[in-house]
């Protein structure tokens, strides 16, 4: 099996999962698509140097690239006001509120919440994935949840359970 | 419901990402481009590093005629910081050496700070010398009494200099003083004391063309200490270097004059509306109009050649006291107010240094009697008029040789000072920019949600 075959297999198996994370990180379908393609492209360039499971490598690109894009965008573009229009969820009011609140967090806060509560990583794993200290992960998580409570008091139970 | 569940529901609406079929191929091409870029960057860095490494090497190249003695085709000024002194007037810089056997020299002078400089004839190296008892070591002599001279012999083997020894008895006893001759090959020094009164501070030194005689003028003091002098009388004299004898005579007020000594030992002093010739016994004085100053040389036919102040011309005084002028032409670029100084003779041509009044370079010329001149070297404007040359090392076929530029040590104090001011300036600019930015942010018009006041 060649490197190209390995890459194709990884793309087939993991692109959907990566897209879900990217969507949570960016809050925008087009940005999420760009983010996943960029991460896969960069992973393909370095594929021969990746040892073992490539997913942590690709995910780290995903997280750091999003932060990098945000830094470049933040002075030139208007912040997204909300996530894409919702489909038909089980609890529309609650979902809309959480989406809106997530969009008001900083990119680092949003990323930490996604890793901690969507990817279910520990503080140490999150810190390793983002290249920051566990203490920073802890404080960022605390601040992010506090901000969510302030922005969307109706999420009190949801957020309270997380903290 | 947990936040995880809610995030799962939001993520369920993630777009379906289409990965282009050629992504792998494009990634490999990009990787090859990156590698090429890295190789190109490494090559560029190596090229820059190699160039930087090569530049000093190029400056330090041995001349093609490395074993040939010669006068450099450019004379560089010595940075004035090299003449810095300690509180006791000793030289501060480590580059100033008391090792005097530097070999045959091509040029020598003293800096305005009184530091003797000798340029090697074989390699063009600049030697800063701590000459024992050199008159210029004394602050009063250097700054208050017009400086002390050094004079390089025409063959570049010896350096004559004025000396004055201020020992423990300097306040009460005469100052041992006169002329010393340093053998540049051996590093040995020969004293030629000038006796009389409290001592004589030699102010002018000139060699005969054959290197046998030294002519000098100076001031004899009725009292002289390390930091003060009494009344002075002008004296002149000659030193026979084959016998070591020193002859001296009282002369008129040396307001401005030209001193030259011929190969037969006849000392000529021109100035003060007269000319004096002295062979050690017989003194001949003749009335002479005209203004003479600066160094002079005696030509093969016995004429005295000296530059004219404020003119790029040389005047000649023949044995019959007839004065003629050589206006330099040829490659000389006349500059109003420029000065010509005759430094010696090579073959039948005068070696003339030209100086300008601005800060542009001067030149060394080989000047013929008919005014035709050839520029053979450049001289930094900051090389003082105390410059003397080993003119025997100059020939018409090879008047000068290529030598490397001296590599003076970095003046870190100056670099730090300039760097400090740049940092202060940058900090001030940053502070100003930050203040402007803050004011802009605080402006009610800069906020998107702010309303403009109705006029």
Coordinates of C-alpha atoms in Angstrom, one line a residue:
Chain A
X1 CA 0.0 0.0 0.0
X2 CA 1.4 3.3 -1.1
X3 CA 1.3 6.6 0.8
X4 CA -1.2 7.8 -1.7
X5 CA -3.5 4.9 -0.9
X6 CA -3.1 5.5 2.8
X7 CA -4.1 9.1 2.3
X8 CA -7.1 8.2 0.2
X9 CA -8.2 5.8 2.8
X10 CA -7.9 8.4 5.5
X11 CA -9.8 10.9 3.5
X12 CA -12.6 8.5 2.9
X13 CA -12.8 7.5 6.5
X14 CA -12.3 10.7 8.4
X15 CA -13.4 13.7 6.3
X16 CA -16.9 13.7 7.7
X17 CA -15.7 13.8 11.3
X18 CA -13.2 16.5 10.5
X19 CA -15.9 18.5 8.8
X20 CA -18.1 18.4 11.9
X21 CA -15.3 19.7 14.0
X22 CA -14.4 22.3 11.5
X23 CA -18.0 23.5 11.4
X24 CA -18.1 23.9 15.1
X25 CA -14.8 25.7 15.1
X26 CA -15.7 28.2 12.3
X27 CA -19.5 28.4 12.5
X28 CA -19.6 28.7 8.8
X29 CA -20.1 25.9 6.2
X30 CA -17.8 27.4 3.6
X31 CA -15.1 28.2 6.0
X32 CA -15.4 24.7 7.4
X33 CA -15.0 23.2 4.0
X34 CA -12.0 25.3 3.3
X35 CA -10.5 24.5 6.6
X36 CA -10.8 20.7 6.1
X37 CA -9.4 20.9 2.6
X38 CA -6.5 23.0 3.8
X39 CA -5.7 20.6 6.6
X40 CA -5.8 17.6 4.4
X41 CA -3.6 19.3 1.8
X42 CA -1.0 20.2 4.3
X43 CA -1.1 16.7 5.7
X44 CA -0.6 15.3 2.2
X45 CA 2.5 17.4 1.8
X46 CA 4.0 16.0 5.0
X47 CA 2.4 12.5 4.7
X48 CA 5.7 10.6 4.5
X49 CA 6.9 12.2 7.7
X50 CA 3.7 11.3 9.7
X51 CA 4.3 8.3 11.9
X52 CA 1.4 6.2 13.2
X53 CA -2.2 7.6 13.2
X54 CA -2.4 10.7 11.1
X55 CA -5.6 12.0 12.7
X56 CA -4.0 13.9 15.6
X57 CA -1.6 15.5 13.1
X58 CA -4.5 16.5 10.8
X59 CA -6.6 17.7 13.7
X60 CA -3.9 19.9 15.1
X61 CA -3.5 21.5 11.7
X62 CA -7.3 22.1 11.8
X63 CA -7.2 23.8 15.1
X64 CA -4.1 25.9 14.5
X65 CA -5.1 26.9 11.0
X66 CA -8.4 28.1 12.2
X67 CA -6.8 30.3 14.8
X68 CA -4.4 31.5 12.2
X69 CA -7.2 32.4 9.8
X70 CA -9.1 34.1 12.5
X71 CA -6.1 36.3 13.3
X72 CA -5.9 37.3 9.6
X73 CA -9.6 37.9 9.2
X74 CA -10.4 39.7 12.4
X75 CA -9.1 43.1 11.2
X76 CA -10.5 42.9 7.7
X77 CA -13.8 41.1 8.0
X78 CA -16.9 41.6 10.1
X79 CA -17.4 38.9 12.7
X80 CA -20.0 36.3 11.8
X81 CA -23.2 37.1 13.6
X82 CA -24.6 33.5 13.7
X83 CA -24.2 30.1 12.4
X84 CA -25.8 29.0 9.2
X85 CA -29.5 28.8 9.1
X86 CA -30.7 25.8 11.2
X87 CA -32.3 22.7 9.8
X88 CA -34.9 21.0 11.8
X89 CA -33.6 20.3 15.2
X90 CA -35.2 18.6 18.2
X91 CA -35.1 21.8 20.3
X92 CA -34.8 24.8 17.9
X93 CA -34.8 27.5 20.6
X94 CA -32.0 26.0 22.6
X95 CA -29.8 25.2 19.6
X96 CA -30.2 28.7 18.1
X97 CA -29.2 30.2 21.4
X98 CA -26.1 28.0 21.8
X99 CA -25.0 28.7 18.2
X100 CA -25.4 32.4 18.6
X101 CA -23.5 32.3 21.9
X102 CA -20.7 30.3 20.4
X103 CA -20.3 32.8 17.7
X104 CA -19.7 35.5 20.2
X105 CA -16.8 33.7 21.9
X106 CA -13.2 34.2 20.9
X107 CA -11.8 31.7 18.5
X108 CA -9.6 30.2 21.2
X109 CA -12.5 29.9 23.7
X110 CA -14.7 28.3 21.0
X111 CA -11.9 25.9 20.0
X112 CA -11.2 24.9 23.6
X113 CA -14.9 24.2 24.2
X114 CA -15.1 22.1 21.0
X115 CA -12.1 20.1 22.0
X116 CA -13.2 19.6 25.6
X117 CA -17.0 19.0 25.1
X118 CA -17.3 17.8 21.5
X119 CA -14.1 15.9 21.0
X120 CA -14.1 14.9 24.8
X121 CA -10.4 15.5 25.2
X122 CA -9.0 16.0 28.6
X123 CA -7.4 19.3 29.6
X124 CA -3.9 17.9 29.0
X125 CA -4.9 16.4 25.6
X126 CA -6.4 19.8 24.6
X127 CA -3.4 21.6 25.8
X128 CA -1.2 19.3 23.7
X129 CA -3.4 19.6 20.7
X130 CA -3.3 23.4 20.8
X131 CA 0.2 23.8 21.9
X132 CA -0.7 25.7 25.1
X133 CA -0.5 24.9 28.8
X134 CA -3.1 22.9 30.7
X135 CA -3.5 25.9 32.9
X136 CA -4.4 28.0 30.0
X137 CA -6.9 25.4 28.8
X138 CA -8.5 25.4 32.2
X139 CA -8.8 29.2 32.5
X140 CA -10.0 29.5 28.9
X141 CA -12.6 26.9 29.5
X142 CA -13.8 28.7 32.7
X143 CA -13.9 32.0 30.9
X144 CA -15.7 30.6 27.9
X145 CA -18.4 29.0 30.0
X146 CA -18.8 32.1 32.1
X147 CA -19.2 34.1 28.9
X148 CA -21.8 31.7 27.6
X149 CA -23.8 32.0 30.8
X150 CA -23.7 35.8 30.5
X151 CA -24.6 35.9 26.8
X152 CA -27.3 33.2 27.1
X153 CA -28.7 32.8 30.6
X154 CA -31.2 30.4 29.3
X155 CA -28.3 27.9 28.8
X156 CA -27.6 28.0 32.5
X157 CA -28.4 24.3 33.1
X158 CA -26.5 23.2 30.0
X159 CA -23.4 25.2 30.8
X160 CA -23.7 24.7 34.5
X161 CA -23.5 20.9 33.9
X162 CA -20.4 21.4 31.9
X163 CA -18.5 23.4 34.5
Chain B
X1 CA -29.1 17.2 27.7
X2 CA -25.5 17.9 27.9
X3 CA -23.4 20.5 26.0
X4 CA -21.8 17.5 24.2
X5 CA -25.2 16.5 22.8
X6 CA -26.0 20.0 21.8
X7 CA -22.7 20.3 20.0
X8 CA -23.3 17.0 18.2
X9 CA -26.6 18.3 17.0
X10 CA -25.0 21.5 15.7
X11 CA -22.2 19.5 14.1
X12 CA -24.7 17.3 12.3
X13 CA -25.3 20.2 9.9
X14 CA -21.7 20.3 8.9
X15 CA -21.2 20.5 5.1
X16 CA -20.2 17.6 3.0
X17 CA -16.6 18.3 2.2
X18 CA -15.5 17.4 -1.3
X19 CA -11.9 16.5 -1.5
X20 CA -10.5 17.1 -5.0
X21 CA -9.2 14.0 -6.6
X22 CA -5.9 15.6 -7.5
X23 CA -5.2 16.9 -3.9
X24 CA -2.5 14.3 -3.4
X25 CA -0.7 15.2 -6.7
X26 CA -1.0 18.9 -6.0
X27 CA 0.4 18.3 -2.5
X28 CA 3.4 16.4 -3.8
X29 CA 4.1 19.2 -6.4
X30 CA 3.9 21.8 -3.6
X31 CA 6.3 19.7 -1.6
X32 CA 8.8 19.6 -4.4
X33 CA 8.4 23.4 -4.8
X34 CA 9.0 23.8 -1.1
X35 CA 12.2 21.7 -1.3
X36 CA 13.4 23.7 -4.2
X37 CA 12.7 26.9 -2.2
X38 CA 14.7 25.5 0.8
X39 CA 17.6 24.6 -1.5
X40 CA 17.5 28.1 -3.1
X41 CA 17.4 29.7 0.3
X42 CA 20.3 27.7 1.5
X43 CA 22.3 28.5 -1.7
X44 CA 21.4 32.2 -1.2
X45 CA 22.5 32.1 2.5
X46 CA 25.7 30.4 1.5
X47 CA 26.3 32.9 -1.2
X48 CA 25.8 35.8 1.1
X49 CA 27.9 34.2 3.8
X50 CA 30.6 33.4 1.3
X51 CA 30.6 36.9 0.0
X52 CA 30.8 38.4 3.5
X53 CA 33.7 36.0 4.3
X54 CA 35.4 36.9 1.0
X55 CA 35.2 40.7 1.4
X56 CA 37.6 41.0 4.3
X57 CA 39.8 38.4 2.6
X58 CA 39.8 40.6 -0.5
X59 CA 40.8 43.6 1.6
X60 CA 43.5 41.6 3.2
X61 CA 44.9 40.2 -0.1
X62 CA 48.6 40.2 -0.2
X63 CA 49.7 42.5 -3.0
X64 CA 50.9 40.8 -6.1
X65 CA 54.3 42.4 -5.4
X66 CA 54.2 41.3 -1.8
X67 CA 57.9 41.5 -1.3
X68 CA 58.3 44.8 -3.1
X69 CA 58.5 47.9 -1.0
X70 CA 56.3 50.7 -2.1
X71 CA 54.2 53.7 -1.3
X72 CA 50.5 52.9 -1.1
X73 CA 48.3 54.3 -3.8
X74 CA 46.0 55.5 -1.2
X75 CA 46.8 56.9 2.3
X76 CA 44.0 56.5 4.8
X77 CA 43.4 58.8 7.8
X78 CA 43.7 57.2 11.2
X79 CA 40.5 57.6 13.2
X80 CA 40.9 60.2 15.9
X81 CA 39.7 57.9 18.6
X82 CA 43.0 56.0 18.2
X83 CA 44.7 59.0 19.7
X84 CA 42.7 58.9 22.9
X85 CA 44.8 59.4 26.0
X86 CA 44.6 58.4 29.6
X87 CA 44.7 61.0 32.4
X88 CA 48.5 60.8 32.5
X89 CA 48.7 61.6 28.8
X90 CA 49.7 58.0 27.9
X91 CA 48.0 56.4 24.9
X92 CA 44.8 54.7 25.8
X93 CA 44.3 52.3 22.8
X94 CA 45.9 48.8 22.8
X95 CA 46.7 49.3 19.1
X96 CA 49.4 51.9 20.1
X97 CA 52.5 49.8 20.4
X98 CA 56.0 50.4 21.8
X99 CA 57.4 47.7 19.5
X100 CA 59.3 49.9 17.1
X101 CA 60.9 47.4 14.7
X102 CA 58.1 47.6 12.2
X103 CA 60.3 47.4 9.1
X104 CA 60.8 49.7 6.2
X105 CA 58.1 52.4 6.1
X106 CA 56.4 54.1 3.2
X107 CA 54.8 57.0 5.0
X108 CA 54.7 58.6 8.4
X109 CA 52.9 61.4 10.1
X110 CA 51.4 62.5 13.4
X111 CA 47.7 62.7 14.1
X112 CA 46.3 65.9 15.4
X113 CA 46.3 64.2 18.8
X114 CA 50.0 63.8 18.6
X115 CA 50.1 60.1 17.8
X116 CA 52.9 58.9 15.4
X117 CA 51.7 56.8 12.5
X118 CA 54.0 54.7 10.3
X119 CA 52.7 52.9 7.2
X120 CA 54.7 49.7 6.3
X121 CA 56.3 49.7 2.8
X122 CA 56.0 46.0 2.4
X123 CA 52.4 45.4 3.4
X124 CA 50.8 48.8 3.9
X125 CA 50.1 48.0 7.6
X126 CA 49.4 51.0 9.8
X127 CA 51.5 51.1 12.9
X128 CA 50.6 53.4 15.8
X129 CA 53.8 54.0 17.7
X130 CA 54.4 54.9 21.3
X131 CA 57.8 56.5 20.7
X132 CA 59.9 56.9 23.9
X133 CA 59.9 60.6 25.0
X134 CA 58.3 61.7 21.8
X135 CA 57.5 65.4 22.1
X136 CA 53.9 64.9 21.0
X137 CA 53.4 62.7 24.1
X138 CA 53.5 65.9 26.1
X139 CA 50.1 67.6 26.2
X140 CA 51.6 71.1 26.2
X141 CA 54.0 70.5 23.3
X142 CA 51.3 68.9 21.2
X143 CA 48.4 71.2 21.8
X144 CA 50.0 74.4 23.1
X145 CA 53.3 74.7 21.1
X146 CA 52.4 73.6 17.6
X147 CA 53.1 69.9 17.9
X148 CA 56.2 67.8 17.5
X149 CA 57.3 66.4 14.1
X150 CA 58.2 63.0 12.9
X151 CA 60.1 62.7 9.5
X152 CA 60.6 59.6 7.5
X153 CA 63.9 59.2 5.7
X154 CA 63.7 59.0 1.9
X155 CA 64.7 55.4 2.0
X156 CA 62.0 54.6 4.6
X157 CA 64.5 52.9 7.0
X158 CA 64.7 55.6 9.7
X159 CA 62.2 57.8 11.5
X160 CA 63.5 61.0 13.0
X161 CA 61.4 62.6 15.7
X162 CA 61.6 65.4 18.3
X163 CA 62.0 64.2 21.8
X164 CA 61.8 65.8 25.2
X165 CA 62.4 63.8 28.4
X166 CA 60.3 65.0 31.4
X167 CA 61.9 63.2 34.3
X168 CA 61.5 63.6 38.0
X169 CA 63.7 66.7 37.9
X170 CA 61.8 68.3 35.0
X171 CA 60.6 71.2 37.2
X172 CA 64.1 72.2 38.3
X173 CA 66.6 70.9 35.7
X174 CA 67.0 71.4 31.9
X175 CA 64.8 69.2 29.8
X176 CA 66.9 66.7 27.8
X177 CA 65.7 67.3 24.3
X178 CA 66.6 67.2 20.7
X179 CA 66.2 64.7 17.8
X180 CA 66.0 61.0 18.0
X181 CA 66.4 58.7 15.0
X182 CA 64.6 55.4 15.1
X183 CA 66.0 52.5 13.1
X184 CA 62.7 50.9 11.8
X185 CA 64.4 47.6 11.0
X186 CA 66.1 47.2 14.4
X187 CA 63.8 49.2 16.6
X188 CA 66.9 51.0 18.1
X189 CA 67.0 54.7 18.9
X190 CA 69.9 57.1 18.6
X191 CA 69.8 60.4 20.6
X192 CA 71.0 63.6 19.1
X193 CA 70.6 66.0 22.0
X194 CA 70.4 69.8 21.3
X195 CA 72.2 71.5 24.1
X196 CA 71.6 74.9 25.5
X197 CA 69.5 76.8 28.1
X198 CA 66.6 74.7 29.5
X199 CA 66.1 72.7 26.3
X200 CA 65.0 73.0 22.7
X201 CA 61.6 71.9 21.4
X202 CA 62.2 70.9 17.8
X203 CA 59.3 72.0 15.6
X204 CA 60.5 71.2 12.0
X205 CA 62.5 68.2 10.7
X206 CA 63.7 67.7 7.2
X207 CA 65.9 65.1 5.5
X208 CA 68.5 65.6 2.8
X209 CA 67.8 63.6 -0.3
X210 CA 70.6 61.2 0.4
X211 CA 69.5 60.6 4.0
X212 CA 72.8 61.8 5.5
X213 CA 71.7 65.1 7.0
X214 CA 68.8 66.2 9.1
X215 CA 67.8 69.9 9.2
X216 CA 65.7 71.2 12.0
X217 CA 64.2 74.4 13.6
X218 CA 62.9 74.8 17.1
X219 CA 62.4 77.0 20.1
X220 CA 64.9 77.2 22.9
X221 CA 63.4 78.0 26.3
X222 CA 64.8 79.9 29.2
X223 CA 62.5 77.9 31.4
X224 CA 60.6 74.7 30.6
X225 CA 58.7 72.3 32.7
X226 CA 56.2 69.6 31.8
X227 CA 53.3 72.0 31.8
X228 CA 54.9 75.5 31.3
X229 CA 57.5 77.4 29.3
X230 CA 59.3 80.7 29.6
X231 CA 60.5 83.0 26.9
X232 CA 61.7 81.3 23.7
X233 CA 64.4 82.0 21.1
X234 CA 64.2 80.5 17.6
X235 CA 67.1 78.2 16.6
X236 CA 67.9 76.1 13.6
X237 CA 70.5 73.5 12.9
X238 CA 71.7 70.4 11.2
X239 CA 72.6 66.9 12.3
X240 CA 75.2 64.8 10.4
X241 CA 74.0 61.3 10.8
X242 CA 77.3 59.8 9.8
X243 CA 79.1 61.4 12.7
X244 CA 76.2 62.3 15.0
X245 CA 77.4 65.9 15.3
X246 CA 74.8 68.6 15.9
X247 CA 75.3 72.2 14.8
X248 CA 73.0 75.0 15.7
X249 CA 72.5 78.7 15.2
X250 CA 70.2 81.4 16.2
X251 CA 67.7 82.6 13.5
X252 CA 65.2 85.4 13.1
X253 CA 61.6 85.2 14.1
X254 CA 60.3 82.1 12.4
X255 CA 56.8 83.5 11.6
X256 CA 56.8 81.7 8.3
X257 CA 59.7 80.0 6.6
X258 CA 60.8 77.1 4.5
X259 CA 63.6 74.9 5.7
X260 CA 65.6 72.5 3.4
X261 CA 68.9 70.8 3.7
X262 CA 71.0 69.7 0.7
X263 CA 73.1 66.5 0.3
X264 CA 76.2 68.6 1.0
X265 CA 74.9 69.6 4.4
X266 CA 74.0 73.2 3.5
X267 CA 71.0 74.3 5.4
X268 CA 68.7 76.8 3.7
X269 CA 66.1 78.9 5.6
X270 CA 63.8 81.0 3.4
X271 CA 61.4 83.5 4.8
X272 CA 61.1 86.8 6.6
X273 CA 62.2 88.6 3.4
X274 CA 65.5 86.9 3.3
X275 CA 67.3 83.7 2.6
X276 CA 69.9 82.2 4.9
X277 CA 72.4 79.6 3.8
X278 CA 74.6 77.9 6.4
X279 CA 77.1 75.2 6.0
X280 CA 77.9 74.9 9.7
X281 CA 80.5 77.6 9.7
X282 CA 79.7 80.2 7.1
X283 CA 76.4 81.9 7.1
X284 CA 75.2 83.7 4.0
X285 CA 72.1 85.9 4.2
X286 CA 70.4 87.5 1.1
X287 CA 67.4 89.7 0.8
X288 CA 64.5 88.0 -0.8
X289 CA 60.9 89.1 -1.6
X290 CA 58.0 86.7 -1.5
X291 CA 56.2 84.6 1.0
X292 CA 57.6 81.2 1.9
X293 CA 56.3 78.6 4.3
X294 CA 56.1 74.9 4.7
X295 CA 58.5 72.2 3.9
X296 CA 61.0 72.5 1.1
X297 CA 63.4 70.2 -0.7
X298 CA 66.7 70.9 -2.5
X299 CA 66.7 69.7 -6.1
X300 CA 69.6 68.3 -7.9
X301 CA 70.6 71.7 -9.3
X302 CA 70.6 73.2 -5.9
X303 CA 67.2 75.0 -6.2
X304 CA 64.8 75.0 -3.3
X305 CA 61.3 73.8 -4.1
X306 CA 58.4 74.5 -1.8
X307 CA 54.6 74.6 -2.2
X308 CA 52.7 77.9 -2.1
X309 CA 50.1 78.3 0.5
X310 CA 46.5 78.6 -0.8
X311 CA 47.6 77.8 -4.3
X312 CA 48.1 74.6 -6.2
X313 CA 51.5 75.6 -7.3
X314 CA 55.2 75.1 -6.4
X315 CA 57.8 77.8 -6.4
X316 CA 61.5 77.3 -7.1
X317 CA 64.3 79.4 -5.8
X318 CA 67.5 78.8 -7.7
X319 CA 71.1 79.5 -6.6
X320 CA 71.0 83.0 -8.0
X321 CA 67.8 83.6 -6.0
X322 CA 65.6 83.8 -9.0
X323 CA 62.1 82.7 -8.2
X324 CA 59.9 80.8 -10.7
X325 CA 56.6 79.1 -10.3
X326 CA 55.4 75.7 -11.6
X327 CA 51.6 75.7 -12.0
X328 CA 50.6 72.1 -11.9
X329 CA 48.5 71.0 -14.8
X330 CA 47.8 67.6 -16.4
X331 CA 45.6 65.4 -14.3
X332 CA 45.4 67.9 -11.4
X333 CA 41.9 69.1 -10.6
X334 CA 42.3 72.6 -9.4
X335 CA 40.4 73.5 -6.3
X336 CA 40.2 77.1 -5.2
X337 CA 42.3 77.6 -2.0
X338 CA 44.0 74.2 -2.4
X339 CA 47.5 73.8 -1.1
X340 CA 50.5 72.1 -2.5
X341 CA 53.3 70.7 -0.3
X342 CA 56.5 69.4 -1.7
X343 CA 57.4 66.1 0.1
X344 CA 60.5 65.0 -1.9
X345 CA 62.0 64.2 -5.2
X346 CA 62.0 61.0 -7.2
X347 CA 64.1 60.9 -10.3
X348 CA 63.8 64.5 -11.6
X349 CA 60.2 65.0 -10.5
X350 CA 58.8 66.6 -7.4
X351 CA 56.6 64.6 -5.2
X352 CA 53.8 67.0 -4.3
X353 CA 50.8 66.5 -2.1
X354 CA 47.8 68.5 -2.9
X355 CA 45.1 69.3 -0.4
X356 CA 41.7 70.9 -0.9
X357 CA 39.8 73.2 1.5
X358 CA 36.8 71.0 1.4
X359 CA 36.6 67.5 2.7
X360 CA 37.4 65.8 -0.7
X361 CA 40.5 63.7 -1.1
X362 CA 43.9 65.2 -1.9
X363 CA 46.4 63.6 -4.2
X364 CA 50.1 62.8 -4.6
X365 CA 51.5 64.1 -7.8
X366 CA 54.7 63.6 -9.7
X367 CA 55.3 67.1 -11.0
X368 CA 57.8 67.9 -13.7
X369 CA 59.5 71.3 -14.2
X370 CA 57.3 72.1 -17.1
X371 CA 54.1 71.7 -15.0
X372 CA 53.1 68.4 -16.4
X373 CA 51.8 66.3 -13.5
X374 CA 50.6 62.8 -12.9
X375 CA 48.4 61.8 -10.1
X376 CA 49.8 58.6 -8.5
X377 CA 48.0 58.3 -5.2
X378 CA 45.0 59.5 -3.3
X379 CA 45.3 61.0 0.2
X380 CA 42.5 61.2 2.7
X381 CA 41.6 64.8 3.5
X382 CA 42.1 63.9 7.2
X383 CA 45.7 62.9 6.7
X384 CA 47.4 65.8 8.4
X385 CA 50.0 68.0 6.7
X386 CA 52.7 66.4 8.9
X387 CA 52.8 63.6 6.2
X388 CA 56.3 62.5 5.1
X389 CA 57.1 59.9 2.5
X390 CA 59.8 57.5 1.6
X391 CA 60.2 59.0 -1.8
X392 CA 63.1 56.7 -2.7
X393 CA 60.5 53.9 -3.0
X394 CA 58.7 55.8 -5.8
X395 CA 59.9 55.4 -9.3
X396 CA 58.4 56.8 -12.5
X397 CA 57.6 53.3 -13.7
X398 CA 56.0 52.2 -10.4
X399 CA 55.3 55.3 -8.3
X400 CA 52.9 53.6 -5.9
X401 CA 51.6 50.1 -5.2
X402 CA 48.2 48.7 -4.3
X403 CA 47.8 48.1 -0.6
X404 CA 44.8 47.0 1.6
X405 CA 42.7 49.5 3.5
X406 CA 43.5 49.4 7.2
X407 CA 41.0 47.6 9.3
X408 CA 40.4 49.7 12.4
X409 CA 38.7 48.1 15.4
X410 CA 35.0 48.9 15.8
X411 CA 34.3 51.8 18.0
X412 CA 31.8 50.0 20.2
X413 CA 31.2 53.0 22.4
X414 CA 30.0 54.9 19.4
X415 CA 28.0 52.0 18.1
X416 CA 26.3 51.6 21.5
X417 CA 25.6 55.4 21.6
X418 CA 24.1 55.5 18.2
X419 CA 22.2 52.3 18.8
X420 CA 20.9 53.7 22.1
X421 CA 19.6 56.8 20.4
X422 CA 18.0 54.8 17.6
X423 CA 16.2 52.7 20.3
X424 CA 15.1 55.9 22.1
X425 CA 13.8 57.3 18.8
X426 CA 12.0 54.1 18.0
X427 CA 10.4 54.0 21.4
X428 CA 9.3 57.6 21.1
X429 CA 7.7 56.8 17.7
X430 CA 6.0 53.7 19.0
X431 CA 4.7 55.7 22.0
X432 CA 3.4 58.4 19.6
X433 CA 1.8 55.8 17.3
X434 CA 0.2 54.1 20.3
X435 CA -1.2 57.4 21.6
X436 CA -2.7 58.3 18.2
X437 CA -4.2 54.8 18.0
X438 CA -5.8 55.1 21.5
X439 CA -7.2 58.5 20.6
X440 CA -8.6 57.1 17.4
X441 CA -10.2 54.2 19.2
X442 CA -11.7 56.5 21.8
X443 CA -13.2 58.7 19.1
X444 CA -17.0 58.4 19.1
X445 CA -16.9 58.5 15.3
X446 CA -14.7 55.4 15.1
X447 CA -17.2 53.2 16.7
X448 CA -19.5 51.5 14.1
X449 CA -22.5 51.9 16.4
X450 CA -21.9 55.5 17.2
X451 CA -24.1 58.2 15.8
X452 CA -22.9 61.3 14.2
X453 CA -24.1 64.4 15.9
X454 CA -26.5 66.4 13.8
X455 CA -24.8 69.6 12.7

